[in-house]
Every structure is written in structure tokens, then in C-alpha cells.
Short mmCIF file of C-alpha atoms in Angstrom, two decimals:
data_model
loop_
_atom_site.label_atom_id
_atom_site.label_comp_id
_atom_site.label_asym_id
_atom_site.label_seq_id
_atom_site.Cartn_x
_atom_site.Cartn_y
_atom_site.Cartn_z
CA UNK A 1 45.67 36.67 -87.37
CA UNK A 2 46.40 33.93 -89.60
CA UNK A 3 47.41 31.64 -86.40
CA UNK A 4 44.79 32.70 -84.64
CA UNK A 5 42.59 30.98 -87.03
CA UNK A 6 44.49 27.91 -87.41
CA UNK A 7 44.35 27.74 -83.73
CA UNK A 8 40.59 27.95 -83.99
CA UNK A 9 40.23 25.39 -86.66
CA UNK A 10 42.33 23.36 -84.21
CA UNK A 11 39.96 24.03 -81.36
CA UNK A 12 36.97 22.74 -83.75
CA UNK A 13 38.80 19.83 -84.59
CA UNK A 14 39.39 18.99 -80.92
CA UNK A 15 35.77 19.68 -79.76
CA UNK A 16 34.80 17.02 -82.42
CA UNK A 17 37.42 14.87 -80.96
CA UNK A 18 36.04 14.78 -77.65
CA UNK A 19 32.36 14.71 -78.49
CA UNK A 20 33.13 11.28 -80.61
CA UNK A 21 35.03 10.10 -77.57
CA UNK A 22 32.22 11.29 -75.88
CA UNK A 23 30.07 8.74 -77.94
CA UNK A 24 32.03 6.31 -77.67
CA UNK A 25 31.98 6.12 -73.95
CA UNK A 26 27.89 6.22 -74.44
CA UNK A 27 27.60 3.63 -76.47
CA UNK A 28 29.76 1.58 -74.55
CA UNK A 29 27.83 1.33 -71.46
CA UNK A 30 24.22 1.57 -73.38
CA UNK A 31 25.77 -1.72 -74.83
CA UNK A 32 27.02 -3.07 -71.62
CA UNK A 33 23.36 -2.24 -69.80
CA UNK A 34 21.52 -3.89 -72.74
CA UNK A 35 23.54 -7.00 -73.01
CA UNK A 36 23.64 -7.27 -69.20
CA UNK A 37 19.72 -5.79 -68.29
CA UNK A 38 21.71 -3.20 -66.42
CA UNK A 39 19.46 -0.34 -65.36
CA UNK A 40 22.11 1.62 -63.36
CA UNK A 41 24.09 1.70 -66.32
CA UNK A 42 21.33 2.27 -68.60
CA UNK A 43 20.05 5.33 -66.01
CA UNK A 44 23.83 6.79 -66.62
CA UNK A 45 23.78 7.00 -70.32
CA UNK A 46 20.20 8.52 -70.44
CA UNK A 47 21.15 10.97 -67.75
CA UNK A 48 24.08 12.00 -69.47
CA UNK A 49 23.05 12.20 -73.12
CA UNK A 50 22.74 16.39 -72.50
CA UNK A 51 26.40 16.24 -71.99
CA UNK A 52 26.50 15.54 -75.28
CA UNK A 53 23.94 17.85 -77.18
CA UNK A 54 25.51 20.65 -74.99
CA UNK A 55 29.07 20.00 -76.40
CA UNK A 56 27.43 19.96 -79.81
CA UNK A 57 25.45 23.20 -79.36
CA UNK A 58 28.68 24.73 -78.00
CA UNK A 59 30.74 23.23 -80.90
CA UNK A 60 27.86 24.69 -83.66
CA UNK A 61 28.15 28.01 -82.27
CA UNK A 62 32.11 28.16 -82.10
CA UNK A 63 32.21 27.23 -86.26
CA UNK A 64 29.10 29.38 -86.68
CA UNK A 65 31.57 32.19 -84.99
CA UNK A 66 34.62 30.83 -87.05
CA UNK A 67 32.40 31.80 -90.60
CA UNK A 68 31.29 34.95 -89.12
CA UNK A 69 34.63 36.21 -87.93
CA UNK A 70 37.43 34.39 -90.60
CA UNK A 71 35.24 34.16 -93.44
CA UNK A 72 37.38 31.10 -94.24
CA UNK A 73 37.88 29.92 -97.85
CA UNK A 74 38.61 26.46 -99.49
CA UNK A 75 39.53 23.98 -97.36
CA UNK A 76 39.20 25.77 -94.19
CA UNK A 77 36.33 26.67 -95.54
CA UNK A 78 35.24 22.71 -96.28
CA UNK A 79 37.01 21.95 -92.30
CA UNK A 80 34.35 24.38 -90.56
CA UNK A 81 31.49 23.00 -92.74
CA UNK A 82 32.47 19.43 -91.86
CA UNK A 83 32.10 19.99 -88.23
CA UNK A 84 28.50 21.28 -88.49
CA UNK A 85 27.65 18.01 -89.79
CA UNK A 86 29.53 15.83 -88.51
CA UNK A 87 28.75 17.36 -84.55
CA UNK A 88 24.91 16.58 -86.36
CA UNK A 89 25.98 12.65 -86.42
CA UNK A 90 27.21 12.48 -83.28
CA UNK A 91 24.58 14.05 -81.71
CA UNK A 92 22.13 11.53 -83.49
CA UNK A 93 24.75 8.96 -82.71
CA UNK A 94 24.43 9.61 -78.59
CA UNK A 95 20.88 9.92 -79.00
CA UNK A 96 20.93 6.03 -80.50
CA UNK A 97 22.85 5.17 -77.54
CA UNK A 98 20.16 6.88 -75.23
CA UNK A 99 17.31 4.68 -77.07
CA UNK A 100 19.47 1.34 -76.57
CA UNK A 101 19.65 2.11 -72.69
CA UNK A 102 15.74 3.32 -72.67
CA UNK A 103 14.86 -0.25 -73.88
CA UNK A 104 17.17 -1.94 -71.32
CA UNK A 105 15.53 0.17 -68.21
CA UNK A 106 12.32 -0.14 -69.78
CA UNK A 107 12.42 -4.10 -69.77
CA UNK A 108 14.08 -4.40 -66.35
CA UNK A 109 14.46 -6.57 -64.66
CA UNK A 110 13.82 -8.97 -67.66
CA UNK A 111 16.89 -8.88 -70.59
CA UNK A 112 15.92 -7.31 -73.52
CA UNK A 113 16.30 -9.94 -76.27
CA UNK A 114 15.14 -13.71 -76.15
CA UNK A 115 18.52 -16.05 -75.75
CA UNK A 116 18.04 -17.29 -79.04
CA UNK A 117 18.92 -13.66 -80.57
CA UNK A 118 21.37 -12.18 -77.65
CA UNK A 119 24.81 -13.46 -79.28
CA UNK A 120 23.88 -11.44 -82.22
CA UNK A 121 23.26 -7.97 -80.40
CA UNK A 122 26.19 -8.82 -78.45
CA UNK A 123 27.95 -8.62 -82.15
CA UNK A 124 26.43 -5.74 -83.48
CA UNK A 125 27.18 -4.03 -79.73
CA UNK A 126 30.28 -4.57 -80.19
CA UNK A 127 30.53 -3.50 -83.79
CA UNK A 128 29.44 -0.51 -83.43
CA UNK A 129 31.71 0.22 -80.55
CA UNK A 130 34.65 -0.79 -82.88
CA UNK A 131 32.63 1.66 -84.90
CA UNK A 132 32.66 4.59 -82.98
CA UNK A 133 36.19 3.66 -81.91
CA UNK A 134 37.05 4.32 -85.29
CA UNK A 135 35.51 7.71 -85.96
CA UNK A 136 37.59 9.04 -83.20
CA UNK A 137 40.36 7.63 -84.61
CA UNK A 138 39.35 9.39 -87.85
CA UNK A 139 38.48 12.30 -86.67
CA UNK A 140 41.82 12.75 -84.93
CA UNK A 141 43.91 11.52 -88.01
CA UNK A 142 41.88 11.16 -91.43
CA UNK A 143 42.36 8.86 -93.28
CA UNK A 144 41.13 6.83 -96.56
CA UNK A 145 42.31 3.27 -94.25
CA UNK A 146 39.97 4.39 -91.71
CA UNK A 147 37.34 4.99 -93.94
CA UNK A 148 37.39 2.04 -95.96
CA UNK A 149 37.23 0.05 -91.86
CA UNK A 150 34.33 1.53 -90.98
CA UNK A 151 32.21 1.24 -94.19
CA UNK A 152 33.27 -3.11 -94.27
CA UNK A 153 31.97 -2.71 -90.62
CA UNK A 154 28.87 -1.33 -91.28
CA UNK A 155 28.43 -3.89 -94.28
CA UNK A 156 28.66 -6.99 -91.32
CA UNK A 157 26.09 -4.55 -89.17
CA UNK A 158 23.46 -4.37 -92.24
CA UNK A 159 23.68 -8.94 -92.71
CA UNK A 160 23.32 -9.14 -88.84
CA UNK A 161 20.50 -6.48 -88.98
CA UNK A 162 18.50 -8.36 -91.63
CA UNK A 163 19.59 -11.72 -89.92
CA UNK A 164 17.47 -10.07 -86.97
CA UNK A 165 14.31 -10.12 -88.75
CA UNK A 166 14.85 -13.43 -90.39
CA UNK A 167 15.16 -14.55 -86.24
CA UNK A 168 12.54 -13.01 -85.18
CA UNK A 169 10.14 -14.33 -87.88
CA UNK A 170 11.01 -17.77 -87.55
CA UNK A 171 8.21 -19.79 -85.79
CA UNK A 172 10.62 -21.13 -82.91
CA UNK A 173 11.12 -17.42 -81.54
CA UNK A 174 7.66 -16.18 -82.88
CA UNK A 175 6.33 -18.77 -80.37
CA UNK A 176 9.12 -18.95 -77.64
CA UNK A 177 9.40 -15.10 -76.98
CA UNK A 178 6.25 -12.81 -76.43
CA UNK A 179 5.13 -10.17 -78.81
CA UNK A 180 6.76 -7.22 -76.07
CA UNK A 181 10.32 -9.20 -77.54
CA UNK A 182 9.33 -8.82 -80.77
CA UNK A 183 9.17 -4.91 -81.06
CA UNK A 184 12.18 -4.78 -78.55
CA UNK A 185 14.18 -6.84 -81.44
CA UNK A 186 12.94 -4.93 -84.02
CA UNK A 187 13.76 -1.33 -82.13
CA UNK A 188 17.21 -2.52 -81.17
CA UNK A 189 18.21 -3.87 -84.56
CA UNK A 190 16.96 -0.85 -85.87
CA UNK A 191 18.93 1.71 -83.33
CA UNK A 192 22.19 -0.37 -83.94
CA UNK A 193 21.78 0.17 -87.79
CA UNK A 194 21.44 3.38 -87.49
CA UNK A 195 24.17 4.04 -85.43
CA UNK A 196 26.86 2.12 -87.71
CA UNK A 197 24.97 4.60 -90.35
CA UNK A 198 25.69 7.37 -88.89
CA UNK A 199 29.45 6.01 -88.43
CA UNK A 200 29.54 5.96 -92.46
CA UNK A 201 27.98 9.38 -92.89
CA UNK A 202 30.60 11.15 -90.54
CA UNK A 203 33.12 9.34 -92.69
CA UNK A 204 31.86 10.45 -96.06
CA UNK A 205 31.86 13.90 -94.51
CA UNK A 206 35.66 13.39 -93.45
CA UNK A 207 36.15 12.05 -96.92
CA UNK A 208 34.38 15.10 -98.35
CA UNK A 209 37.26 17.04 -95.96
CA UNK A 210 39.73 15.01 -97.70
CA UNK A 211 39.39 15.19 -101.48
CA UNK A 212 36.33 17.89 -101.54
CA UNK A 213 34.08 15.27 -102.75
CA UNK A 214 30.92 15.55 -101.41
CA UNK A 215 28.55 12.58 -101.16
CA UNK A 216 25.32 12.90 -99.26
CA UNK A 217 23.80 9.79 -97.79
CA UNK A 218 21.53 9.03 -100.19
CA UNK A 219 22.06 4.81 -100.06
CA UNK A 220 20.25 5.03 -96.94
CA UNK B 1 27.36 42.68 -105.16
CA UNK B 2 25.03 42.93 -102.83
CA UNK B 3 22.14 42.40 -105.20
CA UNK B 4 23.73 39.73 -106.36
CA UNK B 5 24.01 38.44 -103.10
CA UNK B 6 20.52 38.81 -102.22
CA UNK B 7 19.37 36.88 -105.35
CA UNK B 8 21.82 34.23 -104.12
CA UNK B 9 19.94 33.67 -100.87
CA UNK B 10 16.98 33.50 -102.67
CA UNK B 11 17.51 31.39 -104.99
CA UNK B 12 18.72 29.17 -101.74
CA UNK B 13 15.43 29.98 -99.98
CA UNK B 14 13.63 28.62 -103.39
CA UNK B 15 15.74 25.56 -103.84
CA UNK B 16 15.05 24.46 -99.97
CA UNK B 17 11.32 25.03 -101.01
CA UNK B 18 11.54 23.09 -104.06
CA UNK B 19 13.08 20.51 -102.02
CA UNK B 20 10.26 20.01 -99.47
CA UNK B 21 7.67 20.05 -102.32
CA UNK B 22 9.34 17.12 -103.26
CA UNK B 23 8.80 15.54 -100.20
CA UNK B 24 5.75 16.66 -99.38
CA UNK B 25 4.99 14.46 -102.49
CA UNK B 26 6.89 11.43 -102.17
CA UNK B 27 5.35 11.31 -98.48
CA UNK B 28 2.35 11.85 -99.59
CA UNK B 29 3.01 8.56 -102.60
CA UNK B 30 4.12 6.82 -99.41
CA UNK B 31 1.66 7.05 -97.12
CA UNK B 32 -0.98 5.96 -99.75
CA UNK B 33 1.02 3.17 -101.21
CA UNK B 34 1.22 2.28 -97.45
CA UNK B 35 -2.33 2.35 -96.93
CA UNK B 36 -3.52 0.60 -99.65
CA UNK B 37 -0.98 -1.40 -100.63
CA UNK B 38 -0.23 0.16 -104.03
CA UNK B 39 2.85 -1.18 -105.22
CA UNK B 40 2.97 0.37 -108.19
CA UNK B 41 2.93 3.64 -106.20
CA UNK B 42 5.56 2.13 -103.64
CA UNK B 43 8.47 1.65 -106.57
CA UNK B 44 7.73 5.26 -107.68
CA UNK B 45 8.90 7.03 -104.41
CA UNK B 46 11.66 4.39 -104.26
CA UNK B 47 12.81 5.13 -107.88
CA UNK B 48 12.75 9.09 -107.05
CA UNK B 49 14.23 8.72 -103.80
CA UNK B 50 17.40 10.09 -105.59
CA UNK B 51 15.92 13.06 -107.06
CA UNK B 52 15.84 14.46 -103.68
CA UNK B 53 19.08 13.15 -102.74
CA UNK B 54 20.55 15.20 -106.28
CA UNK B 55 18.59 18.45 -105.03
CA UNK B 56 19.80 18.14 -101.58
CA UNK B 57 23.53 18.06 -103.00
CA UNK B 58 23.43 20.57 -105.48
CA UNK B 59 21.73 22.87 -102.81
CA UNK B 60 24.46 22.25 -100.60
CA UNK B 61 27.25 23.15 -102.78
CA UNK B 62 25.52 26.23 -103.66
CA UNK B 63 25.33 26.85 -100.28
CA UNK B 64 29.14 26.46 -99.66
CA UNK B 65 29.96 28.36 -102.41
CA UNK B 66 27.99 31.47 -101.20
CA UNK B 67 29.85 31.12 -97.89
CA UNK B 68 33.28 31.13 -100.15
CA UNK B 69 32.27 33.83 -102.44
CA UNK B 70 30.39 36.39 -100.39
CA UNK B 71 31.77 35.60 -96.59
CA UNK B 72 27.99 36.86 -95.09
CA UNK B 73 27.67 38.04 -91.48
CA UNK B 74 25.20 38.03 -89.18
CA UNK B 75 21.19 37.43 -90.34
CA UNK B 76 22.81 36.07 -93.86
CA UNK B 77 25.03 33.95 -92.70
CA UNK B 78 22.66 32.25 -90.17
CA UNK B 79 20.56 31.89 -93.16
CA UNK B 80 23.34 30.16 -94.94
CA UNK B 81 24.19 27.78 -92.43
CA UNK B 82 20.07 26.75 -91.67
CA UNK B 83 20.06 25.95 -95.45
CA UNK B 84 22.48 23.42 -94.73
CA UNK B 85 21.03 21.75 -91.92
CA UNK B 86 17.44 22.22 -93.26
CA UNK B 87 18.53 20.34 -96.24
CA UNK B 88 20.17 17.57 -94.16
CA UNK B 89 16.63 17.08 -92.48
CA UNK B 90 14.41 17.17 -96.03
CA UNK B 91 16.79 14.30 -97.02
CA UNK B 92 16.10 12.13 -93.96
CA UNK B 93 12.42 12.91 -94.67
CA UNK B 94 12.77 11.61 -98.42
CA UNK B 95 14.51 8.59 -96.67
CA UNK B 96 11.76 7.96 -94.37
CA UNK B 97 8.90 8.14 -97.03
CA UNK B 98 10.91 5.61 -98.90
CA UNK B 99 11.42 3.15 -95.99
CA UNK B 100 7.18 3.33 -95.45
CA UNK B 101 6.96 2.52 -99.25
CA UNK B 102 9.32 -0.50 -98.69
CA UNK B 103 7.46 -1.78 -96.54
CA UNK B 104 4.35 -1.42 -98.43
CA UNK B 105 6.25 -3.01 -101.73
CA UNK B 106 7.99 -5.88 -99.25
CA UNK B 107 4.32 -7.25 -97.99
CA UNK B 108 2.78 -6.81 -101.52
CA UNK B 109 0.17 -7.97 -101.94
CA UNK B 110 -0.75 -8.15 -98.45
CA UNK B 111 -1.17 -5.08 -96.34
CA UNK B 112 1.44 -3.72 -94.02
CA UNK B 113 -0.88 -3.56 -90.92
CA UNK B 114 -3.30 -5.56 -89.79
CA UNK B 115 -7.16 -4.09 -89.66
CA UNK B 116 -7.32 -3.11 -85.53
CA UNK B 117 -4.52 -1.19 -86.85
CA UNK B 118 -4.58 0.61 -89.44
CA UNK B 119 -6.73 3.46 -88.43
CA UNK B 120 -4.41 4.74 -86.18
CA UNK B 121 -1.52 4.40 -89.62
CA UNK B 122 -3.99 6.46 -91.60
CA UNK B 123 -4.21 9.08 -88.44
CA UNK B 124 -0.25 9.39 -88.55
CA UNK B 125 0.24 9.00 -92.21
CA UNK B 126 -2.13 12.25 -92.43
CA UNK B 127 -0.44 14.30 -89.65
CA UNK B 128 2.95 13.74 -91.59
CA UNK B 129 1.54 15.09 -94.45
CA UNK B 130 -0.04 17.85 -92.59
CA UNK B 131 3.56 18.28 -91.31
CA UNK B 132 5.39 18.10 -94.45
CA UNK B 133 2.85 20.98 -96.09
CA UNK B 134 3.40 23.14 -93.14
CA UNK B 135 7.17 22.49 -93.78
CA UNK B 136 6.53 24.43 -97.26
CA UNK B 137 4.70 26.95 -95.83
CA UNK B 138 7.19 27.67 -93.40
CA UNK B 139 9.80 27.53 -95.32
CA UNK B 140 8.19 29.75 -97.98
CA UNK B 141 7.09 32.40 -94.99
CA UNK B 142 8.95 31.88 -91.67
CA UNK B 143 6.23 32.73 -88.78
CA UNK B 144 6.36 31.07 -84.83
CA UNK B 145 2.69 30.32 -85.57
CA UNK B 146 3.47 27.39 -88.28
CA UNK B 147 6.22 26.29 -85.89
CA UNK B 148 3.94 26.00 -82.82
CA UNK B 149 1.52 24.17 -85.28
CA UNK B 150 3.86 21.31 -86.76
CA UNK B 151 4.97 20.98 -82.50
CA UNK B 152 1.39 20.70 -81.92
CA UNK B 153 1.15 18.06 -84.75
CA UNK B 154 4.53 16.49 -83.50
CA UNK B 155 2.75 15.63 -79.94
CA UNK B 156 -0.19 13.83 -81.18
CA UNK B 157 1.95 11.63 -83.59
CA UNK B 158 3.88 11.24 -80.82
CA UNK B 159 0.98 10.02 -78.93
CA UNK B 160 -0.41 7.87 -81.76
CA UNK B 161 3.14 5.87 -81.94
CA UNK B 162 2.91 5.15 -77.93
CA UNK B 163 -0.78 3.76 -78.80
CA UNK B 164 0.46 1.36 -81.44
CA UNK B 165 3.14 -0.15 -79.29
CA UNK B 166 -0.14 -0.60 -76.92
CA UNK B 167 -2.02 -2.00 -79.61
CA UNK B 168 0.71 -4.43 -81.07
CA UNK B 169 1.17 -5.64 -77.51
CA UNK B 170 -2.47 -6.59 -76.73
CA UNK B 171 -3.19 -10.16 -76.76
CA UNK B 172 -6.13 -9.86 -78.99
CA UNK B 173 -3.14 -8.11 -81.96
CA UNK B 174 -0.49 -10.81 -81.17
CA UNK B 175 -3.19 -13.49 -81.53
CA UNK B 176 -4.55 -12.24 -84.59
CA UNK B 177 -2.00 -10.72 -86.70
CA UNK B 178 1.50 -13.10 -87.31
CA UNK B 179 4.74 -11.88 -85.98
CA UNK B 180 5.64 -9.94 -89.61
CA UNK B 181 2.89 -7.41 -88.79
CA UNK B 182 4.30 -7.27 -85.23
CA UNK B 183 7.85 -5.88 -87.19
CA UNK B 184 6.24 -4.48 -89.91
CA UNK B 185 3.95 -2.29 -87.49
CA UNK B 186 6.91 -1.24 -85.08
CA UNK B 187 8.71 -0.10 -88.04
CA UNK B 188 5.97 1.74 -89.52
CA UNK B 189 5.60 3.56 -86.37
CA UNK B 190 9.03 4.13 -85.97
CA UNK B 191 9.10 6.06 -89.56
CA UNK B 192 6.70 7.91 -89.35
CA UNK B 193 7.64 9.37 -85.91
CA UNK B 194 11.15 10.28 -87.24
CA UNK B 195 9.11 11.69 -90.20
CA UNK B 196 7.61 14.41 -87.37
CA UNK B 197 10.65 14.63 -85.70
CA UNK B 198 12.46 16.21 -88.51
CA UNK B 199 9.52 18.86 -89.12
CA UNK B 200 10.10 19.50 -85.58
CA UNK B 201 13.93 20.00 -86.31
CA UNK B 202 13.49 22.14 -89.25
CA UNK B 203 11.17 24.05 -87.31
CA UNK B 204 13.97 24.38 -84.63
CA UNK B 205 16.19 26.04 -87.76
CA UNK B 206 14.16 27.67 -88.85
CA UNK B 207 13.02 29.50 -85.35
CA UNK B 208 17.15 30.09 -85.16
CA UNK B 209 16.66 31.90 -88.53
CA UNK B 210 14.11 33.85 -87.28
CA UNK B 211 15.96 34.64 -83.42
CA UNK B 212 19.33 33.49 -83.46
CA UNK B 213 18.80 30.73 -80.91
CA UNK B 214 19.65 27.44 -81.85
CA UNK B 215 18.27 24.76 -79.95
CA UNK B 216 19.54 21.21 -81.58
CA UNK B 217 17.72 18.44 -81.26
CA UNK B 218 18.45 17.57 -77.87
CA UNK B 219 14.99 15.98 -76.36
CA UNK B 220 14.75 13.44 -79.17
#
């Protein structure tokens, strides 16, 4: 009985695995079809994005099933708990990616952002990949290291999100770039922000896993 | 015990409640502060942000604890497990109505949105609230007719933030109005969609309290 369970806490673990590597591959090609104006890509991610909320919904059920079943205590109690919300954040997290690849089919054939801002998305993009590279990484082997990564990360995401709106605001691209660019900017800064957020929360819930500490994610 | 029990899931059922009072009144703070520039009202919902954040926590725990101590089954351990997501939801919400008062304190003394626009704000800011009572109500008394209205609600927000992007990219708005209200205005929109959204998702838990089927938030 008792190794049935851990072999079911095992199989949560691993569905949270692969729904974070899941994410990752997302957000890797809704960065690639933003960057690039790449609607085939862009048309991939947005097609696919049920993938995800399916292996969530599947995941939910399974630890829903776990509580019913185990009645787990303590930390396996805290484990099963943890992967309700952290399968919450990822969902959220492929839905982000889905909303970067809706703005790059949406202004096809044109690019999303002016040239004067694109080096900066790139940088975020590619942030938040190292991002979401890192919460599979965590979520495979916890660990404070990891942690402390992704929070500095998301620290460089927040300057180059307010950097955005300093951009966008100055008179060169208010009067270089049409107002369409403007809310594009604004959207995009705003999904990649919230995607490196959701990168912290599923860390502070991992940390919670650690040490029982539970923080919500009320600095947001 | 199992009186015990049951005053334990009520006393969950009345601190989720409590919770959404809460935000029912900080959105409500928000939306006017929004609308009329009030800054003094702003920097209250920003200062009490963390009330909400404390409730959400403690609920939480309580909630965990219930799942160590009593192990429910079936109706009362779906109701165990919504508490926890519904929570996660009235936090975001609290979030949300403190982003719109940002906004409203960072333009002080100038309003957020330009006149052509602001009608449309005052529609959405109203349906939120309309939202966020509802969200009491059907918290306090599950029934599928409060969750078909806040859906019906959800659709015409929806449709309000597609007219704004409209309005923000006519030439007349772009002429008129600098390119802060351009950001200021997408944002704004943004919010207070998300704001619906999440009445939407706690509607979503709460029909899974009601049914057993859990649909997460896949079509967002």
C-alpha cells in the first residue's frame, strides 16, 4: 500500500514534469514566431495550447484521487497540494505563451514590435525561456539554487518590463511607430511579465514543498 | 467528529466569503479612484492589498489542515480542494483592483483615460463590480443561475475590451490623447478583463462543487 502511494506521488511529480517541459517547448516557439513574425509557428502554439490544459485537468484529477484514496499527511500531504497549484501556473504559463503567438499572427505579416524595441523582447524571450527551463529543472530536482536563479531572473524581466514603457513613451517611438505598436508593446511586455511571474510563484510553491513555508504571491 | 467537521467547512465556506467581500470592496475603491482620479482612494486599496493577501493565507492553511486532520471524501473533499483554488482566484482579483488603482495614483492628477474613453471604463468598471457581488452571492449560495449570470457579464466585458482596442486605435484617439493614455488605456482594459475572467473561474469551481466536473480554465 505504502509503495503504491509513493509510486503515485511519483506519477504526480512526473506529470508536472512533463507539463513544465510542455511549457517550455510553448514558449519557445511563441518566442521564436514573435521575434521572427512567424505565423506558422505562432498557428502551432495556439493550436496546441489544449495539450496543455488537458494534461493539467488530467494531472488535477489524479491528486484530487490521491487525497480521496491515501488521505496523505504532512509532507505528502504538502507534495499533492503543491501540484494543484503549481499545474494552476503552468496552465496560466501556456496560456501566456498562447497570447504572445496571438499577437504575432494577429500582426502578420508586419513584426510585432518597432526595431527600436525588438532587442529588448528578444531579451525578455529569452529570459523567460531560461525561465521556464529552470522550473523544469526544479520541478525535477528542488532546490533552494534553483530558486534563488529564477527569482534574480525575474528581477532583470521586471527593469526590461518598465524599460518597455519608458521606450514606448519616448517621443522618437511615440512618433516613429503607430498607435496599433503601441498596445502590441504594452500587451507583450505585459504577457512576458507575467510569465517570469508565474515562474516565481511555482517556485515559492516548490519552496513551500521544501521547508513548509508557505508564501502566497502577494508582491504581485 | 463529524460535527466538528462540518463546522470546519463552514467556517471555510465563511472565510472564502469574507474574502470576496473584501474584494468586492477594494474593486469597488478601485474602480472609483480610477474614474475620478481619487488618489487618496487609490493608496487605500494599495495599502490593503495585503489584508487580502493575509486572509487568503490563513484560509489556505486552514484548508490544508482540514485535509490533514479529517482526510474528507467525496462532496467534502471537493469542497476542500475548490477553497483552495477559489482563494487563489480572490487573490488575483485583489491584485487586479490594485493594479487599476496604480494606475489611477501613477497619472495623478490627470485622469487615466482620455474623455472618448472613459464611458466605455465606467461600463466595465461597473460589470466587475456587478461580477465581484455575484461572486459573494455565489459563494454564500451556490446556484447555476448566478454562474450563467457572471458568464453573461463575462461576454459583454469581453466585448467592451475588444471596443477599446478599436477606440485606442482610431486616428481621431491617437491624435488626441498622447501615447501614455495609449498604455495606460491597454492596461486598464487588460485588468479589468482578467478581473471577469477570474469570476468566470471561480464560477467554474464552484460549478465543480456543485457537479463534480472540473473544467479549468482552458479557453482563456
Amino acid at each position: 500500500m505504502r509503495e503504491l502511494f509513493q509510486q503515485e506521488l511519483k506519477e504526480l511529480k512526473d506529470g508536472l514534469v512533463a507539463i513544465a517541459g510542455n511549457v517550455e517547448s510553448a514558449m519557445s516557439r511563441a518566442v521564436k514566431s514573435f521575434n521572427e513574425s512567424d505565423v506558422n509557428l505562432a498557428e502551432e502554439v495556439i493550436a496546441q495550447d489544449h495539450i496543455i490544459d488537458g494534461a493539467v485537468k488530467d494531472l488535477d484529477e489524479q491528486a484530487i484521487a490521491i487525497l480521496a484514496r491515501q488521505s496523505p499527511v504532512a509532507s505528502d500531504l504538502r507534495q499533492v497540494v503543491s501540484t494543484l497549484r503549481i499545474s494552476a501556473s503552468l496552465e496560466r504559463m501556456g496560456d501566456l505563451a498562447t497570447h504572445l503567438a496571438q499577437l504575432a499572427r494577429y500582426r502578420f505579416p508586419e513584426k510585432v514590435a518597432p526595431k527600436s524595441i525588438r532587442p529588448t523582447f528578444k531579451e525578455m524571450g529569452s529570459l523567460d525561456l531560461e525561465m521556464s527551463k529552470l522550473v523544469v529543472e526544479l520541478l525535477t530536482k528542488p532546490s533552494e539554487s534553483t530558486i534563488n536563479k529564477i527569482r534574480d531572473l525575474d528581477d532583470t524581466v521586471d527593469e526590461l518590463h518598465a524599460g518597455v514603457f519608458e521606450t514606448v513613451l519616448s517621443e522618437e517611438f511615440s512618433n516613429g511607430a503607430g498607435t496599433a505598436s503601441v498596445v502590441d508593446a504594452t500587451l507583450a511586455s505585459r504577457y512576458l511579465e507575467r510569465f517570469a511571474d508565474h515562474a516565481v510563484s511555482i517556485s515559492k510553491k516548490v519552496l513551500y514543498l521544501l521547508t513548509g513555508e508557505w508564501d502566497p504571491d502577494g508582491d504581485e
